[in-house]
Short mmCIF file of N, CA, C and O in Angstrom, two decimals:
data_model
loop_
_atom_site.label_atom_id
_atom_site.label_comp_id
_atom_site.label_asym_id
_atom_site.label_seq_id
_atom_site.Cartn_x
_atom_site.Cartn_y
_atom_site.Cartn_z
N UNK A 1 0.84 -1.18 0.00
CA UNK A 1 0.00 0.00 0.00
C UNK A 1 0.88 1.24 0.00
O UNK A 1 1.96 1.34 0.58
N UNK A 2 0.32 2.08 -0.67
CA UNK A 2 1.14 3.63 -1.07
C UNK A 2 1.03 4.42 0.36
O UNK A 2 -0.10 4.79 0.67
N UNK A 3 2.15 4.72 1.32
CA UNK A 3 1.48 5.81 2.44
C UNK A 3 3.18 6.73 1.88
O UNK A 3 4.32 6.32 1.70
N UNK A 4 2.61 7.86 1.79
CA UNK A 4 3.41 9.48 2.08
C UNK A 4 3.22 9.97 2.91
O UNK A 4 3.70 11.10 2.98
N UNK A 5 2.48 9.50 3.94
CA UNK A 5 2.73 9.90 5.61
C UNK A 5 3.79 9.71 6.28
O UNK A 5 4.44 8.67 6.17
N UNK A 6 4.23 10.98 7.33
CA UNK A 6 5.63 10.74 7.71
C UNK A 6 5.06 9.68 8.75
O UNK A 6 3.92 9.69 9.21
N UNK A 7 6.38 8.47 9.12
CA UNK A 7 6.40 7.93 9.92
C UNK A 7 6.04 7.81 11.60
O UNK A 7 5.47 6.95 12.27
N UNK A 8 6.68 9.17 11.93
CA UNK A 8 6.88 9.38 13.11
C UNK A 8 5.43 10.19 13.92
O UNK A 8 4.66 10.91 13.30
N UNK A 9 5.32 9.91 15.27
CA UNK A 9 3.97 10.94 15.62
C UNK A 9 4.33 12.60 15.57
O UNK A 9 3.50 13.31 15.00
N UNK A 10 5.28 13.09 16.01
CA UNK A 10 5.10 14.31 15.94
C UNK A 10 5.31 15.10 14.76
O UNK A 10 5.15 16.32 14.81
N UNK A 11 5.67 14.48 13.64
CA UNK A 11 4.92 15.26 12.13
C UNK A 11 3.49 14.48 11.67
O UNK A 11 2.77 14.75 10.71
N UNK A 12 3.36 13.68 12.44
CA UNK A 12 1.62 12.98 11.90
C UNK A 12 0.96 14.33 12.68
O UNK A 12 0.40 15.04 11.86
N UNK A 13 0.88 14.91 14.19
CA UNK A 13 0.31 15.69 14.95
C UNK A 13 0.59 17.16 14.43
O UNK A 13 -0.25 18.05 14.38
N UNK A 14 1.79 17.25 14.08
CA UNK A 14 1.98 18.44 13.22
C UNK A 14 1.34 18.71 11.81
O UNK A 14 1.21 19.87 11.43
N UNK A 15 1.02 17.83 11.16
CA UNK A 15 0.36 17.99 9.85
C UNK A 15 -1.61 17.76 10.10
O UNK A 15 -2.47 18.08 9.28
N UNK A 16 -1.85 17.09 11.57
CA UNK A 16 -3.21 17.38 11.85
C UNK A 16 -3.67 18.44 12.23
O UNK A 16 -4.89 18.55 12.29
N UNK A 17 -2.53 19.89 12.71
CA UNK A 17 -2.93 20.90 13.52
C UNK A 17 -3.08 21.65 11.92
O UNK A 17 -4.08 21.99 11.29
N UNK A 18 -1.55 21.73 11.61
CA UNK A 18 -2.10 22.58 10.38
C UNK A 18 -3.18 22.22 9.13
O UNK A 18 -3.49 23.03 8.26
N UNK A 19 -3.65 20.90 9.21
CA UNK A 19 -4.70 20.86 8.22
C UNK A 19 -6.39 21.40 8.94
O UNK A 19 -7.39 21.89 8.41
N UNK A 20 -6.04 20.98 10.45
CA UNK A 20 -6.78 21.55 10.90
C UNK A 20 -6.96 23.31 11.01
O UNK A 20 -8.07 23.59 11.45
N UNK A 21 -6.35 24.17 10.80
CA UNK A 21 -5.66 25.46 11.04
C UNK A 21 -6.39 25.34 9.80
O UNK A 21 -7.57 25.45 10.13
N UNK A 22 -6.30 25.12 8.17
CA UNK A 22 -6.93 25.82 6.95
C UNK A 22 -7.61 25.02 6.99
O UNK A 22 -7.38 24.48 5.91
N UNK A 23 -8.65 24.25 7.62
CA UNK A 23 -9.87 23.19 7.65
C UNK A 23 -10.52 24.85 8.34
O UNK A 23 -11.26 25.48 7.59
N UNK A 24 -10.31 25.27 9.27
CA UNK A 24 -11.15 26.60 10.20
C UNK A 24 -11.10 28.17 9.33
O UNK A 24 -11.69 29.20 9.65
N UNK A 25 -10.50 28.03 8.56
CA UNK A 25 -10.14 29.24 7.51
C UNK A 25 -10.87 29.16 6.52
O UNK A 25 -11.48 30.16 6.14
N UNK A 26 -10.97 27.91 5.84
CA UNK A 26 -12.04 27.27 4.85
C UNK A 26 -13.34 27.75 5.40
O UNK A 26 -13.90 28.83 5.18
N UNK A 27 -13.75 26.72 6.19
CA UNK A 27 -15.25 27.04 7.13
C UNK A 27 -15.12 28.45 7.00
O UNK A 27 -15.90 29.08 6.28
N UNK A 28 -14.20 29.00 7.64
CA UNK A 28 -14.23 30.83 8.06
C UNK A 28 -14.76 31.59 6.73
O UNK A 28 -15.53 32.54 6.88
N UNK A 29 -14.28 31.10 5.16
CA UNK A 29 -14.55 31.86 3.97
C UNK A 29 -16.35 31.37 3.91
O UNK A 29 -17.40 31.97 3.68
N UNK A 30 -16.07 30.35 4.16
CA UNK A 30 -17.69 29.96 3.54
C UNK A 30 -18.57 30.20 4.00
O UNK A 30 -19.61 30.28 3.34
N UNK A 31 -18.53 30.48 5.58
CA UNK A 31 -19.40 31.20 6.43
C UNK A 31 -19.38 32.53 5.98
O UNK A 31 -20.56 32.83 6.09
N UNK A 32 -18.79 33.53 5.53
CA UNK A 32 -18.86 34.63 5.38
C UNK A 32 -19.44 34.84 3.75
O UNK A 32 -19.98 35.85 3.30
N UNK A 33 -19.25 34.02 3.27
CA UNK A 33 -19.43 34.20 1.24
C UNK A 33 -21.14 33.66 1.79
O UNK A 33 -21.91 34.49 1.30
N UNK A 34 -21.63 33.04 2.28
CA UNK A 34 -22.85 32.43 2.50
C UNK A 34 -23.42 33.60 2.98
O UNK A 34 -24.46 34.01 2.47
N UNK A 35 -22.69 34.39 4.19
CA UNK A 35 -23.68 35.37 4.82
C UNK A 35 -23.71 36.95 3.71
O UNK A 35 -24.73 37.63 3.78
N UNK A 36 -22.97 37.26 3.08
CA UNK A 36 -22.44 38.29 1.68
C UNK A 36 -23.84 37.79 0.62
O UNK A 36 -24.69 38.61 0.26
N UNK A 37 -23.89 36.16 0.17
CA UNK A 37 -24.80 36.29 -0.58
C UNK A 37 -26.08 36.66 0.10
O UNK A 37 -26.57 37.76 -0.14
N UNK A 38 -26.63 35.89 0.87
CA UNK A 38 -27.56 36.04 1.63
C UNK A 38 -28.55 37.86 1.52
O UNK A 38 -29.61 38.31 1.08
N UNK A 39 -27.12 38.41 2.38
CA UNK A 39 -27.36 39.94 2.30
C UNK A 39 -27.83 40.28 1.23
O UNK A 39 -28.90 40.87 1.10
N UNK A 40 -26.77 39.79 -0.06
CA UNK A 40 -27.03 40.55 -1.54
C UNK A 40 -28.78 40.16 -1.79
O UNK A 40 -29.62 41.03 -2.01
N UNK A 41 -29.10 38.59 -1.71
CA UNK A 41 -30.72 38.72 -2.10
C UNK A 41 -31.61 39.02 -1.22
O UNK A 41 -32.80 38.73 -1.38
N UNK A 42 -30.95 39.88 0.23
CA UNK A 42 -32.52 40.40 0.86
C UNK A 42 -32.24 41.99 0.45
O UNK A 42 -33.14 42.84 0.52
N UNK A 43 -30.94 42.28 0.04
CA UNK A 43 -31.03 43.64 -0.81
C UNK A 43 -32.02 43.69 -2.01
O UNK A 43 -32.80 44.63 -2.22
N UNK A 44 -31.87 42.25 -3.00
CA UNK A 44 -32.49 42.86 -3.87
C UNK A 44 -34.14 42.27 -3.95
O UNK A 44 -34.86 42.49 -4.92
N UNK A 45 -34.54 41.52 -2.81
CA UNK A 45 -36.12 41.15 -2.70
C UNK A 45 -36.30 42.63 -1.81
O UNK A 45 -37.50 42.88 -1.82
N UNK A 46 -35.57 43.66 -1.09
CA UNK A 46 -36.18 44.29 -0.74
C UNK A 46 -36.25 46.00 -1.35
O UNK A 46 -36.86 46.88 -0.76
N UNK A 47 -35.45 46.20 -2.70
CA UNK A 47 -35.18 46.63 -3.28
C UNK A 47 -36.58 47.38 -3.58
O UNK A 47 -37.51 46.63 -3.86
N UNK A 48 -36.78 48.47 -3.57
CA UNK A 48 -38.28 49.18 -4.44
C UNK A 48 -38.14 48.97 -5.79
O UNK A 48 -37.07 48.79 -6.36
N UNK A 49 -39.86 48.99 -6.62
CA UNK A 49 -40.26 48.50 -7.72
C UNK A 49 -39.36 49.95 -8.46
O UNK A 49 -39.22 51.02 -7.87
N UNK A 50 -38.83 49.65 -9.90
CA UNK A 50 -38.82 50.47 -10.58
C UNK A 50 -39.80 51.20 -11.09
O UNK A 50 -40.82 50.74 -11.59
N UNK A 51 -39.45 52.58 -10.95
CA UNK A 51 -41.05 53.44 -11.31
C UNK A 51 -40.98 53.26 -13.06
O UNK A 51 -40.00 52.87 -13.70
N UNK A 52 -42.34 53.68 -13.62
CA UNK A 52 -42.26 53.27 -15.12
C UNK A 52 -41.65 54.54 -15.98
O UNK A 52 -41.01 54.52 -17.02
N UNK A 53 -42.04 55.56 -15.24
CA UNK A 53 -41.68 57.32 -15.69
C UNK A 53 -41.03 57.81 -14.60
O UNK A 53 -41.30 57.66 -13.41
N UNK A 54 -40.04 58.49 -15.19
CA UNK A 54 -39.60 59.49 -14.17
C UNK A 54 -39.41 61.17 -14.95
O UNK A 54 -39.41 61.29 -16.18
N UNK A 55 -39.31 62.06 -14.26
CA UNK A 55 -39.17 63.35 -14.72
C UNK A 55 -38.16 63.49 -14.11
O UNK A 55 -38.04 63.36 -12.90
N UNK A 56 -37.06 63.87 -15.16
CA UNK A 56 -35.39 65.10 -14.24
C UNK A 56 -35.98 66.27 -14.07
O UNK A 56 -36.91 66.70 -14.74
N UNK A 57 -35.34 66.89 -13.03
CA UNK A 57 -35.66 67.96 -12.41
C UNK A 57 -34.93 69.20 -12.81
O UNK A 57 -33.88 68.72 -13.24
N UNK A 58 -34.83 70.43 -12.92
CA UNK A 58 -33.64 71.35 -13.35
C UNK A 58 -33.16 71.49 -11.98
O UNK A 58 -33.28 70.69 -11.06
N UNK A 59 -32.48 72.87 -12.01
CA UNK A 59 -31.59 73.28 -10.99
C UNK A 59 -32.40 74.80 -10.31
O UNK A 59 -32.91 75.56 -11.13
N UNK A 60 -32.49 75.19 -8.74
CA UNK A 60 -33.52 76.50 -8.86
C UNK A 60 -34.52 76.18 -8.25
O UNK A 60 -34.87 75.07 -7.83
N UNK A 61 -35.22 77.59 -8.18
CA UNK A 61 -36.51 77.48 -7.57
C UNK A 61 -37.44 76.99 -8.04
O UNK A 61 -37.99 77.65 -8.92
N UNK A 62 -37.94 75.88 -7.74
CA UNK A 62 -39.58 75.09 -7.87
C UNK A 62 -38.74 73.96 -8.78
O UNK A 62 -39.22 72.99 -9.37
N UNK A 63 -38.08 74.16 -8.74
CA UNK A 63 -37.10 72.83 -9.72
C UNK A 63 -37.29 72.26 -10.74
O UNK A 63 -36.83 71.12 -10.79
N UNK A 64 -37.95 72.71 -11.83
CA UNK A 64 -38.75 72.86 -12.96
C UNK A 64 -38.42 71.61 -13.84
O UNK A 64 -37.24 71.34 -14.08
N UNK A 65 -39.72 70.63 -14.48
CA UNK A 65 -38.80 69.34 -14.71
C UNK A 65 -38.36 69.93 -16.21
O UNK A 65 -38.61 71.08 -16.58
N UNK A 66 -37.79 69.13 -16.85
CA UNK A 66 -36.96 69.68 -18.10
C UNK A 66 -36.76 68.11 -18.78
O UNK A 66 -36.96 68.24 -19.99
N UNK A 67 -36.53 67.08 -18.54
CA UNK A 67 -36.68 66.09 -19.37
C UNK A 67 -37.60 65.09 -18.79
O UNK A 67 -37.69 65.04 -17.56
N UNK A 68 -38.48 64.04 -19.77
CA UNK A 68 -39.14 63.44 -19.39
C UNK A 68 -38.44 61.77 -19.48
O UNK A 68 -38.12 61.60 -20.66
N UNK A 69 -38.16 60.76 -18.80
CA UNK A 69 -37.56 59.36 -19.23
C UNK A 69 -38.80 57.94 -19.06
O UNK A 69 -39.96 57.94 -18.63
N UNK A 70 -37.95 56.87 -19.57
CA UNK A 70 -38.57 55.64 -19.17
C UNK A 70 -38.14 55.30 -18.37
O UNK A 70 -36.93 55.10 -18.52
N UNK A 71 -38.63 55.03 -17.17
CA UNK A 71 -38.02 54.57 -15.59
C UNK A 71 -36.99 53.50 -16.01
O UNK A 71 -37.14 52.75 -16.97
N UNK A 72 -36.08 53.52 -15.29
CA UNK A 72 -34.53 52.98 -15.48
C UNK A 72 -33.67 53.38 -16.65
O UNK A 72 -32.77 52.58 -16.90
N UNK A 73 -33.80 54.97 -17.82
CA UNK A 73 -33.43 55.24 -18.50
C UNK A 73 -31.78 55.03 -17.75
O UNK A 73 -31.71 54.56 -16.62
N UNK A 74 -30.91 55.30 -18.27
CA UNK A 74 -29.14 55.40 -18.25
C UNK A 74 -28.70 56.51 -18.22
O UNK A 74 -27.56 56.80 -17.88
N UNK A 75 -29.92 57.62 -18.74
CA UNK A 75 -29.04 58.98 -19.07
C UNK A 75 -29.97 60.46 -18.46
O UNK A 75 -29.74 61.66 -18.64
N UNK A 76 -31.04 59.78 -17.69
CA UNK A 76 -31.43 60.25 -16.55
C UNK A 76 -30.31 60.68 -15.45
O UNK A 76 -29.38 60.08 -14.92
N UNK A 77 -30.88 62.09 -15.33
CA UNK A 77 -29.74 62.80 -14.21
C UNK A 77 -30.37 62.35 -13.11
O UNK A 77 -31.45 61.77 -13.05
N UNK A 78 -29.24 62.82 -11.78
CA UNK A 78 -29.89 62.60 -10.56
C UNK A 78 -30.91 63.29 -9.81
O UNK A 78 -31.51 62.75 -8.88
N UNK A 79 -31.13 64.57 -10.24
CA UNK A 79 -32.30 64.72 -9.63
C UNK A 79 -33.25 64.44 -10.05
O UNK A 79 -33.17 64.99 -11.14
N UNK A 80 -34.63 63.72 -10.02
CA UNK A 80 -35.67 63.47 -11.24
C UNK A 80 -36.48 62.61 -9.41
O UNK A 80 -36.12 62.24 -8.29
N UNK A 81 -37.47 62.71 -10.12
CA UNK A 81 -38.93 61.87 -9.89
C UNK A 81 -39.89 60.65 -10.29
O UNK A 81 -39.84 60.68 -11.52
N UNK A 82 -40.49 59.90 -10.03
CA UNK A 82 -40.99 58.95 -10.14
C UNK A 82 -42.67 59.99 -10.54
O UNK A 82 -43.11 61.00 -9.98
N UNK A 83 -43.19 59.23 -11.66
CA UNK A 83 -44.09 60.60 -12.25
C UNK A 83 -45.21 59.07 -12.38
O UNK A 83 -44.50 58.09 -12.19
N UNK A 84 -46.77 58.65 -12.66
CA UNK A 84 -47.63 58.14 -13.14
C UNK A 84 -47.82 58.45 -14.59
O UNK A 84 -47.61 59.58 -15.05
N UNK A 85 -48.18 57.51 -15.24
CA UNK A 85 -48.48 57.91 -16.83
C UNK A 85 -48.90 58.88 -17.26
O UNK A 85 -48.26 59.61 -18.02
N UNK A 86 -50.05 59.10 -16.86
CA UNK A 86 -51.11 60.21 -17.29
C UNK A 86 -50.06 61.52 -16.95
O UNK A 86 -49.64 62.20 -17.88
N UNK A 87 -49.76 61.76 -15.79
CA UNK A 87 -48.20 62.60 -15.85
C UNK A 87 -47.50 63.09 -16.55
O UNK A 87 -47.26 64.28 -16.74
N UNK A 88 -46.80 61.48 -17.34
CA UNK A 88 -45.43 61.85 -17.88
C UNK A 88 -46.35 62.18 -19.31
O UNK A 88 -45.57 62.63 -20.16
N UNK A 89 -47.64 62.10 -19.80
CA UNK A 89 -48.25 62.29 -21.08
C UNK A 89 -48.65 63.66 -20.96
O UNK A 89 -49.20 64.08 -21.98
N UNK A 90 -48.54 64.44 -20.08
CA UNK A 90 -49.44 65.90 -19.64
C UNK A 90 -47.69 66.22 -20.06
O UNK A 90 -47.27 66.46 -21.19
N UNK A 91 -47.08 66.14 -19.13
CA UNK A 91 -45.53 66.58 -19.51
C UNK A 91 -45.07 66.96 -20.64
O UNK A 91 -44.42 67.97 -20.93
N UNK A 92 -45.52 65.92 -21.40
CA UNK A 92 -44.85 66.01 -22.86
C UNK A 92 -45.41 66.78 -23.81
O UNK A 92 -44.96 67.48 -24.71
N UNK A 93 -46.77 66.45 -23.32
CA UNK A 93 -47.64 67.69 -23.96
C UNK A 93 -47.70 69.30 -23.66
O UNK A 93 -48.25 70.28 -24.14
N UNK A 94 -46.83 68.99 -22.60
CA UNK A 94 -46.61 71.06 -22.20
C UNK A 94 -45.61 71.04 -22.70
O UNK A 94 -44.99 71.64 -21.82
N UNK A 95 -44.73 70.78 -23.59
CA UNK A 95 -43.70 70.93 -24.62
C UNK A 95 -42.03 70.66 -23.26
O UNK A 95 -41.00 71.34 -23.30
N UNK A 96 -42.28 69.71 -22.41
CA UNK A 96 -41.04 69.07 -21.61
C UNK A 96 -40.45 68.40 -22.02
O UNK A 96 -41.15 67.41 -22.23
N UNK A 97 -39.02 68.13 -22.46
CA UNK A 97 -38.71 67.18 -23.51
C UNK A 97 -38.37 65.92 -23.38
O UNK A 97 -38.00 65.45 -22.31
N UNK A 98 -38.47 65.29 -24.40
CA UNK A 98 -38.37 63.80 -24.28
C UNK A 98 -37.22 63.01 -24.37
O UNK A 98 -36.63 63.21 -25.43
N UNK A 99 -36.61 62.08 -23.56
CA UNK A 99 -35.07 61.83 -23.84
C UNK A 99 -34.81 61.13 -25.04
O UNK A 99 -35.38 60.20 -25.60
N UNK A 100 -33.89 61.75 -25.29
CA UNK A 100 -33.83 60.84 -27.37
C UNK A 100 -33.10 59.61 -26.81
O UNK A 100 -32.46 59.11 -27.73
N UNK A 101 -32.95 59.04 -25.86
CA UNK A 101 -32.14 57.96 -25.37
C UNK A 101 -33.38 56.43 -25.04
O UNK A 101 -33.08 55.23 -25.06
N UNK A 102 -34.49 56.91 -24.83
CA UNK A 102 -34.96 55.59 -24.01
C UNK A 102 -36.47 56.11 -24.81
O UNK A 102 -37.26 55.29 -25.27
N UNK A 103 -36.67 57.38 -24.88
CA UNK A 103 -37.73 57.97 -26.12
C UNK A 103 -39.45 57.57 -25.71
O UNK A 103 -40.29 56.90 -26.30
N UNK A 104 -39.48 58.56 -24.08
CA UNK A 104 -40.89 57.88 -23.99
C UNK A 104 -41.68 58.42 -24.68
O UNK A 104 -42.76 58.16 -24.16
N UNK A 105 -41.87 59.16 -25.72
CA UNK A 105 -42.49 59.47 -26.28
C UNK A 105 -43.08 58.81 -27.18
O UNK A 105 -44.12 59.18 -27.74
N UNK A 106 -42.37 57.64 -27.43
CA UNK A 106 -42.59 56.40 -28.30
C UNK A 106 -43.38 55.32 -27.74
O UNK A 106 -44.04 54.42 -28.27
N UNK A 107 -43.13 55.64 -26.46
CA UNK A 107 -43.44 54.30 -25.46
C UNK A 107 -44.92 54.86 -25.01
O UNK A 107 -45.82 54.02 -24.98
N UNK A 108 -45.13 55.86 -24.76
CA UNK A 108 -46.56 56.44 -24.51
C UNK A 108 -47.50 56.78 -25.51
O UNK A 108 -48.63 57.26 -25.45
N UNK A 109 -46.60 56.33 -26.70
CA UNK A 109 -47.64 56.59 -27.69
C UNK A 109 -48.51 57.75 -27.95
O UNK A 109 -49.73 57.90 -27.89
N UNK A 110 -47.30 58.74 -28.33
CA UNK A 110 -47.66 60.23 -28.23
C UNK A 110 -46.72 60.42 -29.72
O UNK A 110 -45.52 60.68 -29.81
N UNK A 111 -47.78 60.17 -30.90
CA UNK A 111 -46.59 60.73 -32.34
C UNK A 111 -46.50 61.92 -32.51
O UNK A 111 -47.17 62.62 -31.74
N UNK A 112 -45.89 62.44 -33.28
CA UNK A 112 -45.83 64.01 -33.89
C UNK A 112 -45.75 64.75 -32.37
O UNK A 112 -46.82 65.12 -31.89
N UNK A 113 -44.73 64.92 -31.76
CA UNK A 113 -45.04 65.57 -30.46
C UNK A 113 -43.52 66.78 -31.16
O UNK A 113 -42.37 66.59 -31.53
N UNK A 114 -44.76 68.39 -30.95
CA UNK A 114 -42.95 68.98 -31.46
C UNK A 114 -42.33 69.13 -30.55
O UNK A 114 -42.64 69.10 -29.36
N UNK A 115 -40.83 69.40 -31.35
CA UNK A 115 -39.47 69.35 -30.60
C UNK A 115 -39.99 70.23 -29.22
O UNK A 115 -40.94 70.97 -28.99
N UNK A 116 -39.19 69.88 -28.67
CA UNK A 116 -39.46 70.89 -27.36
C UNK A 116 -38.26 71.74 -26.59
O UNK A 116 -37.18 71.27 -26.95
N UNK A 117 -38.13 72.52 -25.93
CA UNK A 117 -36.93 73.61 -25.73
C UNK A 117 -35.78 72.74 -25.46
O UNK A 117 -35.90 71.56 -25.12
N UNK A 118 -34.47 73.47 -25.67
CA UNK A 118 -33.62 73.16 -25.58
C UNK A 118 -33.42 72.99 -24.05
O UNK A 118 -34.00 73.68 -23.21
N UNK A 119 -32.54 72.02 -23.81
CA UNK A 119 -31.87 71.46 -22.73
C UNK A 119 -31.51 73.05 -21.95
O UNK A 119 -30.76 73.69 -22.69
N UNK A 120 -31.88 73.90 -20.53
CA UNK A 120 -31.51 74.76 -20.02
C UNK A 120 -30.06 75.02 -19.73
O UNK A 120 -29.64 76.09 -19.29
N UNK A 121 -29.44 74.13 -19.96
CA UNK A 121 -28.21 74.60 -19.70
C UNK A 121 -27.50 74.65 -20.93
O UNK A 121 -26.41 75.19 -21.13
N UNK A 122 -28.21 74.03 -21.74
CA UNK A 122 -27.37 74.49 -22.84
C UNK A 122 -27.41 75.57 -23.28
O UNK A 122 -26.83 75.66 -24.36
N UNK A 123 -28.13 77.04 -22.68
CA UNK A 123 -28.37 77.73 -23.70
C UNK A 123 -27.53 78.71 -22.74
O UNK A 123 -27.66 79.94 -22.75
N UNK A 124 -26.77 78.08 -22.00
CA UNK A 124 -25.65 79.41 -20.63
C UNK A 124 -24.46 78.67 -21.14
O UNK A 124 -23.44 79.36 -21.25
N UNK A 125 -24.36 77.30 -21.50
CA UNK A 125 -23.39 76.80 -21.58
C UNK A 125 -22.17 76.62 -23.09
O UNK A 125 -22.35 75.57 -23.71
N UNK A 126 -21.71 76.99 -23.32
CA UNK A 126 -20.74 77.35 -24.89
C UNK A 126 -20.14 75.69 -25.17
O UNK A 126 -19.53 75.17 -24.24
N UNK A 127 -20.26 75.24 -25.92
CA UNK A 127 -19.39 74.29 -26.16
C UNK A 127 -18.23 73.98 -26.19
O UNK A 127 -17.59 74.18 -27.23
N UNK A 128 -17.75 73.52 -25.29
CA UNK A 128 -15.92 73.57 -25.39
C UNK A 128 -15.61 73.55 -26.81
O UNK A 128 -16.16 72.97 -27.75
N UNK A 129 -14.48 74.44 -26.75
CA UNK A 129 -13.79 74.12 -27.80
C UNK A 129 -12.14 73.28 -27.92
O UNK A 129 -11.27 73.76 -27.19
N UNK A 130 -11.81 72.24 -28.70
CA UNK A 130 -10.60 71.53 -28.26
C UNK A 130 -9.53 72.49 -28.29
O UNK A 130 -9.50 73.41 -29.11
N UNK A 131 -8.49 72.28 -27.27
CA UNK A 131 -7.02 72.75 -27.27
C UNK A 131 -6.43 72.22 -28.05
O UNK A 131 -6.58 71.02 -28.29
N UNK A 132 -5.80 72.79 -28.50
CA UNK A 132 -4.10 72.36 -29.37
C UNK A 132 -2.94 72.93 -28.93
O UNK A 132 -2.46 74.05 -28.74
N UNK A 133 -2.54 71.23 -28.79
CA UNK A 133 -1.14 71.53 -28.15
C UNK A 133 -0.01 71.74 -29.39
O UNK A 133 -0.13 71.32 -30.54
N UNK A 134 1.07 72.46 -28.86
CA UNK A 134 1.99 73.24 -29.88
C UNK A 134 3.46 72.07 -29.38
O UNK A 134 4.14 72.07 -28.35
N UNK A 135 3.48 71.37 -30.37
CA UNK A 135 4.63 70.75 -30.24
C UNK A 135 6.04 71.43 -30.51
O UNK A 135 6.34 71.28 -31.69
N UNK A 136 6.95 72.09 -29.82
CA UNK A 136 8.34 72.94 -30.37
C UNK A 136 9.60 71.52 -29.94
O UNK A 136 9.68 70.70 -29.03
N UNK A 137 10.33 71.80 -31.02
CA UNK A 137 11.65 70.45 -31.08
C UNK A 137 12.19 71.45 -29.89
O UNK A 137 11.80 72.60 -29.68
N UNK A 138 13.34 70.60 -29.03
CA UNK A 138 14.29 70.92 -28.41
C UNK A 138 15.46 71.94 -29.10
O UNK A 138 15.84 72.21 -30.24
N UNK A 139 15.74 72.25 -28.02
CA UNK A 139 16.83 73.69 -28.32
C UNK A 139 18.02 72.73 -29.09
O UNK A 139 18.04 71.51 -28.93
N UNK A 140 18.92 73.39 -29.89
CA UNK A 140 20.17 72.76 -30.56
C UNK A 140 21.19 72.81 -29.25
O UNK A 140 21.90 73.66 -28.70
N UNK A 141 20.86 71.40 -29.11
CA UNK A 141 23.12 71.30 -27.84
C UNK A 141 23.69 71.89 -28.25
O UNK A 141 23.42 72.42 -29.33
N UNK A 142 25.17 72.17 -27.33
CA UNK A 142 26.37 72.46 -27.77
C UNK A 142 27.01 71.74 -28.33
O UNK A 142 28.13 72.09 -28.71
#
């Protein structure tokens, strides 16, 4: 029979402590990856419903909304609201604009809706213009 066990007791007792030692480290990861997932799905069973509309908000007094989205749009700013249909369809119809990104205007089934004002900050804000950098060669050595 094949044994690669050392002979003697005190490396047999020495190789039971340390297997025992990452036998409690093991347990130690798995207890903790078990309690991590755990957490993660009562985060997301307790997670609120995604709203279906939301309105971004501007910047200012009364905080005036300025774009209208499909709840979980990507390009929804952070300030905005959770709005009801009939809402986000009154919205669009007071000429609030519609995000060309997620396009509820499509989704509410509102055609021919005209363009509606420009984005408020764009009309304070100038478009960068790119820099150019000036490449000059090094001075001539001595």
């Amino acid at each position: 029979m094949f044994d690669d066990l050392p002979p003697d007791l005190a490396r047999l007792l020495t190789l039971r402590v340390w297997h025992t030692l990452w036998l409690q480290r093991i347990d130690a990861k798995i207890a903790a990856l078990q309690q991590w997932n755990a957490e993660q799905a009562q985060g997301r069973r307790s997670r609120p419903a995604q709203p279906d509309w939301i309105v971004e908000l501007g910047i200012g007094t009364g905080r005036p909304p300025i774009e209208v989205h499909v709840g979980g749009c990507y390009a929804a700013g952070k300030r905005r609201r959770p709005v009801p249909r009939d809402e986000a369809r009154r919205l669009l119809a007071d000429g609030v604009r519609a995000c060309g990104h997620c396009q509820p205007d499509h989704a509410l089934d509102i055609p021919d809706l005209p363009p509606g004002p420009a984005h408020p900050t764009a009309m304070h804000c100038p478009r960068p213009q790119p820099v150019l950098a000036v490449i000059r060669p090094p001075p001539p050595g001595p």
